[in-house]
Short mmCIF file of C-alpha atoms in Angstrom, two decimals:
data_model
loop_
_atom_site.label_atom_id
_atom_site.label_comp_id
_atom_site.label_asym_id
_atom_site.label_seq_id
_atom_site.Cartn_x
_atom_site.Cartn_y
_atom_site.Cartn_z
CA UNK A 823 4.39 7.29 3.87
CA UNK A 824 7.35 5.04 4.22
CA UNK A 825 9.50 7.48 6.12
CA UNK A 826 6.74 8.19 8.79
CA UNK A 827 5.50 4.43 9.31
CA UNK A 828 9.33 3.53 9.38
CA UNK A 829 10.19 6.29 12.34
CA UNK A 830 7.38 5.01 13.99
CA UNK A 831 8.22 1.07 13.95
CA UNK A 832 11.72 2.04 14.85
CA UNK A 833 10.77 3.98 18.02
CA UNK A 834 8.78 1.47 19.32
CA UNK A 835 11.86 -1.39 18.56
CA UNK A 836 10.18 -2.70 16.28
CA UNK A 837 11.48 -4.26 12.76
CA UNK A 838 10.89 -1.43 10.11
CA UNK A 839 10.96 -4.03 7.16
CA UNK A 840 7.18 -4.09 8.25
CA UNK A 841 6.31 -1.40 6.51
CA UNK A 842 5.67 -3.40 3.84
CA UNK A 843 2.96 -5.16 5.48
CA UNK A 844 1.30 -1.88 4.71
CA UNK A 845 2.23 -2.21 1.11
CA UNK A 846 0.45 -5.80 0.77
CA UNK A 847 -2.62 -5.09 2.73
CA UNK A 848 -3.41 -1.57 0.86
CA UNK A 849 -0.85 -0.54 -1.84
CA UNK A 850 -0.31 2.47 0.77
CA UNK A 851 -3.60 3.88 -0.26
CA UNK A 852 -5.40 5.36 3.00
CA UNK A 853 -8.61 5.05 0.99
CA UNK A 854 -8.35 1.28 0.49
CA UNK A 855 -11.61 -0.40 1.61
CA UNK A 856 -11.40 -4.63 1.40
CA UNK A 857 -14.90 -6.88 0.84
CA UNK A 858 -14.82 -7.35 4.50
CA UNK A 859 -14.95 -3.60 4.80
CA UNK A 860 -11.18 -3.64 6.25
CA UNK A 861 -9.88 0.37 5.41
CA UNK A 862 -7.00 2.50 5.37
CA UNK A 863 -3.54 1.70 5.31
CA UNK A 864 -3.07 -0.45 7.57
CA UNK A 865 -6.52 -2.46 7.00
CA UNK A 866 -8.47 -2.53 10.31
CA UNK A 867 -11.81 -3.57 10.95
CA UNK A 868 -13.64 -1.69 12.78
CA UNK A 869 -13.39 -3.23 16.03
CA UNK A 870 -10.17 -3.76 16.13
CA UNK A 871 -9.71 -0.13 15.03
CA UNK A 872 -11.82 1.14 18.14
CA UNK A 873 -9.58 -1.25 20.40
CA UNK A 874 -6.14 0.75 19.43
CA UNK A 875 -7.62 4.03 19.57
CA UNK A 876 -9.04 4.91 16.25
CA UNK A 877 -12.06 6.65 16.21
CA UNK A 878 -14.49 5.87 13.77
CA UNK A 879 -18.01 7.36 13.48
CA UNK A 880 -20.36 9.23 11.03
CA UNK A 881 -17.78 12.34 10.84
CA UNK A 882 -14.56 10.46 10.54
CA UNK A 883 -12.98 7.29 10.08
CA UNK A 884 -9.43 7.20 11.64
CA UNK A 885 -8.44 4.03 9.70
CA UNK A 886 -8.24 6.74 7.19
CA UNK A 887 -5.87 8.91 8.89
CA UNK A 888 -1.80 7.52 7.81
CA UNK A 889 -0.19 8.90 11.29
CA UNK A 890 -3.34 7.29 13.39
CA UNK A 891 -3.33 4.13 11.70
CA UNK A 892 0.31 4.33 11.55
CA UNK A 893 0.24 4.58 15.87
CA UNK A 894 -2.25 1.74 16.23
CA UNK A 895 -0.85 -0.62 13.14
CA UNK A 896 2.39 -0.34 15.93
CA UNK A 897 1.08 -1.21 18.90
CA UNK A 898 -0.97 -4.11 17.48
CA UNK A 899 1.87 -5.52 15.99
CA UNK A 900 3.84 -5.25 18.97
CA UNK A 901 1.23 -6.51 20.78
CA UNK A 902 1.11 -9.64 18.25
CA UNK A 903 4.82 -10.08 18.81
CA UNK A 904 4.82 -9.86 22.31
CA UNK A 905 2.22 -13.01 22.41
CA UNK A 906 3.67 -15.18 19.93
CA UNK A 907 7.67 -14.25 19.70
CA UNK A 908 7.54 -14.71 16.48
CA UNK A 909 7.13 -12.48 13.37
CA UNK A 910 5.91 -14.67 11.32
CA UNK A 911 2.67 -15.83 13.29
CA UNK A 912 2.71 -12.52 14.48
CA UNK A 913 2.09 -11.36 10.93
CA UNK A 914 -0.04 -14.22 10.52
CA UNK A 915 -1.81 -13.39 13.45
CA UNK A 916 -2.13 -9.71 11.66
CA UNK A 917 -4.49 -11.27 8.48
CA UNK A 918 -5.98 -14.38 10.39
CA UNK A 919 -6.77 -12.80 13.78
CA UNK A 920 -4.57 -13.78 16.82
CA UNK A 921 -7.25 -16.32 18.27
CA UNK A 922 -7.24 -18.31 14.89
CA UNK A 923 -3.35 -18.78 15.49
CA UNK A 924 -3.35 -19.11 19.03
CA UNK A 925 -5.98 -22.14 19.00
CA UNK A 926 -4.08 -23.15 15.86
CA UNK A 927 -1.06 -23.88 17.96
CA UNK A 928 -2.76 -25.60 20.34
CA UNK A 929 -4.69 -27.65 18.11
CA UNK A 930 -1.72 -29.41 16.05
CA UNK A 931 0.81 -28.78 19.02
CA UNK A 932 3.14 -26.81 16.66
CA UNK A 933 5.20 -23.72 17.23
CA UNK A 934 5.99 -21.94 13.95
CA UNK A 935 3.98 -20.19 11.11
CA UNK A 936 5.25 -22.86 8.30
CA UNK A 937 4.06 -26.11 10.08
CA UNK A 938 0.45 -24.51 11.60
CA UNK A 939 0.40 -23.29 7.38
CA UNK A 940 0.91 -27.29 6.19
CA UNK A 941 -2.24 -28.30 8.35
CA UNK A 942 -5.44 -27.97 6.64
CA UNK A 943 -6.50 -24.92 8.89
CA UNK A 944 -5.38 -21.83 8.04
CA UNK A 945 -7.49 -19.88 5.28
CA UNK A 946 -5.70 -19.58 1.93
CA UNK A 947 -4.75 -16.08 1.83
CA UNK A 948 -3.75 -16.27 5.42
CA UNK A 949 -1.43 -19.37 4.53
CA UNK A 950 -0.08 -16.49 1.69
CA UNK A 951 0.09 -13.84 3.44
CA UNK A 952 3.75 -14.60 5.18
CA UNK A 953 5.25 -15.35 2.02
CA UNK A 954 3.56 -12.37 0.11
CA UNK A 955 5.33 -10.24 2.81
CA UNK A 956 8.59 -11.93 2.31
CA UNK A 957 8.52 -11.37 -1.54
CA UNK A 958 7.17 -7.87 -1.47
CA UNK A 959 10.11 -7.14 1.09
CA UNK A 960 12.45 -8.70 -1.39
CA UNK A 961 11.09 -7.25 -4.21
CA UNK A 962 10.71 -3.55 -2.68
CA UNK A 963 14.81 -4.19 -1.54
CA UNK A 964 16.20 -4.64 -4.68
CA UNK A 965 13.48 -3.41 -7.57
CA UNK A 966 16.01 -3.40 -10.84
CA UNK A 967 16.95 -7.02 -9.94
CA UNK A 968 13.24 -7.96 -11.17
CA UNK A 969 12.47 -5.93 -13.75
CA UNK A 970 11.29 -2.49 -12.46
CA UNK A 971 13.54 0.31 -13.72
CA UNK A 972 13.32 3.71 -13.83
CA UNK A 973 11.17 4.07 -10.75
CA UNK A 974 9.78 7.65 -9.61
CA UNK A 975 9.41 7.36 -5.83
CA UNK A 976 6.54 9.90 -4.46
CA UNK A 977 8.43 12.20 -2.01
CA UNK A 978 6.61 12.18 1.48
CA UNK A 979 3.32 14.63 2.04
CA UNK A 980 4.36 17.69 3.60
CA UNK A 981 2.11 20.07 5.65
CA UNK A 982 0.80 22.41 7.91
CA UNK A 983 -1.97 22.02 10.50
CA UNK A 984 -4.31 24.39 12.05
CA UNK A 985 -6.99 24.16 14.55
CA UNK A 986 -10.77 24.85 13.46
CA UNK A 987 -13.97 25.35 14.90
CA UNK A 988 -16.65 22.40 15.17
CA UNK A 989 -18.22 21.50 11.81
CA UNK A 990 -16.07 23.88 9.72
CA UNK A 991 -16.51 22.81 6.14
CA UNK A 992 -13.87 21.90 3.43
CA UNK A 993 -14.66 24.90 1.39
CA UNK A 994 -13.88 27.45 3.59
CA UNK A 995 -10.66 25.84 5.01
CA UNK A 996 -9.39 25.65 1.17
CA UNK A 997 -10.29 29.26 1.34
CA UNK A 998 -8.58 30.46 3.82
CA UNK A 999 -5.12 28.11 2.80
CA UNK A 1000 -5.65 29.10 -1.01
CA UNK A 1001 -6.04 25.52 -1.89
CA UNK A 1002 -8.94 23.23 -3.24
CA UNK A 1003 -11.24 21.57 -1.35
CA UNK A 1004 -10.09 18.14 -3.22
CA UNK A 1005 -7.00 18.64 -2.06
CA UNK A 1006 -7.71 19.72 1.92
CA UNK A 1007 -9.92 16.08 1.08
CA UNK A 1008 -6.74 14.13 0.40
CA UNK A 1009 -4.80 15.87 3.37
CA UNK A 1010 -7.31 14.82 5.86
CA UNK A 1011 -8.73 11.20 4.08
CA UNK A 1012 -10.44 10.47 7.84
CA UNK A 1013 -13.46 13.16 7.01
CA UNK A 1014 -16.24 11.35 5.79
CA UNK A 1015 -18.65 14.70 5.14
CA UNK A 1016 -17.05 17.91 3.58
CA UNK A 1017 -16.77 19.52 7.23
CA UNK A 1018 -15.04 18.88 10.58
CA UNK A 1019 -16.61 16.95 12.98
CA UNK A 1020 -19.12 19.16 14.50
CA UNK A 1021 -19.34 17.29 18.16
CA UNK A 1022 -15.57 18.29 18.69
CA UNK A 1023 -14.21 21.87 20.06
CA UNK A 1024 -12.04 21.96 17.82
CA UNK A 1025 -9.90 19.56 15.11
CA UNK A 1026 -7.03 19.91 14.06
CA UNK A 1027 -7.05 20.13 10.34
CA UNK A 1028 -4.23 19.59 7.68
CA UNK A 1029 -3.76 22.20 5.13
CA UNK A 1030 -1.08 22.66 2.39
CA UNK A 1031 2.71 23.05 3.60
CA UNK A 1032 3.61 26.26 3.83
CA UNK A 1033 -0.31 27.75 4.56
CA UNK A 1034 -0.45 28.29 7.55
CA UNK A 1035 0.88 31.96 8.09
CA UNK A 1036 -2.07 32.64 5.31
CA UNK A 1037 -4.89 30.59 7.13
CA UNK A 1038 -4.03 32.22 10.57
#
């Protein structure tokens, strides 16, 4: 997913190194679900999910969906940035939730992610979460330095899309693209049942690169 989340932070002038923000909060699995029932890629609650656009509902969850999240991880982050000027209570801002920083500043009268983190305020794994970012970054830059050798990278997802009627079911698109329905499953990871939403016209549905002169 790198490629795609990395076009996307670039167009919006944004630093592409966060992309590994992504890599911390879900291992780039759009399937991740946290304790506090924070999903996808990205790892949005719910609300905050529904505030940048994502629709999530009985039929789909698009936390789920990498290019959605993807969109909406952006403009929160810019967002972030735009209040603080900072990246690193921005990021902060990210895990702890931009009131708990912005009352944090006020509170000790600091300015910077490292001092707010020496107070006895932040939760733990918000006080780690900058320097988990940093080291993953690090890490990620320069693998054989630290041990990890011989590293096969996944090559991006590739696909076509089609549009479908309302409550069209997995089986039948797999049908029609000569795939599996486990596999039109991990194409579209925002469909909670085995069909398209059914209160929608129509969805646009990925299917296997290269499908769609067969499914049409």
């Amino acid at each position: 997913y790198m490629p795609m989340m990395e076009a996307a932070l670039a167009e919006a002038g944004l630093p592409r190194d966060l992309v590994y923000l992504a890599m911390i909060e879900s291992g780039y699995n759009p399937m991740a679900c946290s304790k506090s029932m924070a999903v996808g890629l990205w790892q949005f609650m719910e609300g905050t999910g529904v505030q940048y656009n994502l629709e999530v509902n009985k039929f789909i969850d698009e936390r789920r969906d990498p290019v959605k999240s993807t969109q909406a991880a952006v403009a929160f982050l810019a967002d972030l940035y735009k209040e603080f000027g900072d990246w690193h209570l921005a990021v902060a801002a990210y895990n702890g939730g931009p009131g708990k920083i912005r009352n944090g500043l006020t509170k000790y009268k600091v300015d910077n992610f490292w001092e707010l983190a020496s107070k006895d305020y932040l939760a733990l794994e918000t006080k780690r979460y900058v320097p988990k970012l940093i080291a993953a970054l690090i890490v990620a830059k320069q693998p054989e330095k630290f041990g990890f050798t011989q590293l096969a990278y996944h090559t991006p997802p590739r696909y076509d899309s089609i549009s479908v009627a309302p409550g069209m079911g997995l089986d039948a698109i797999a049908l029609i693209s000569n795939s599996s329905v486990e596999k039109i499953k991990q194409l579209n990871p925002e469909l909670r049942l085995n069909k398209t939403p059914p209160n929608k016209s129509d969805y646009e549905v990925k299917i296997p690169y290269a499908t769609y002169g067969l499914a049409m």
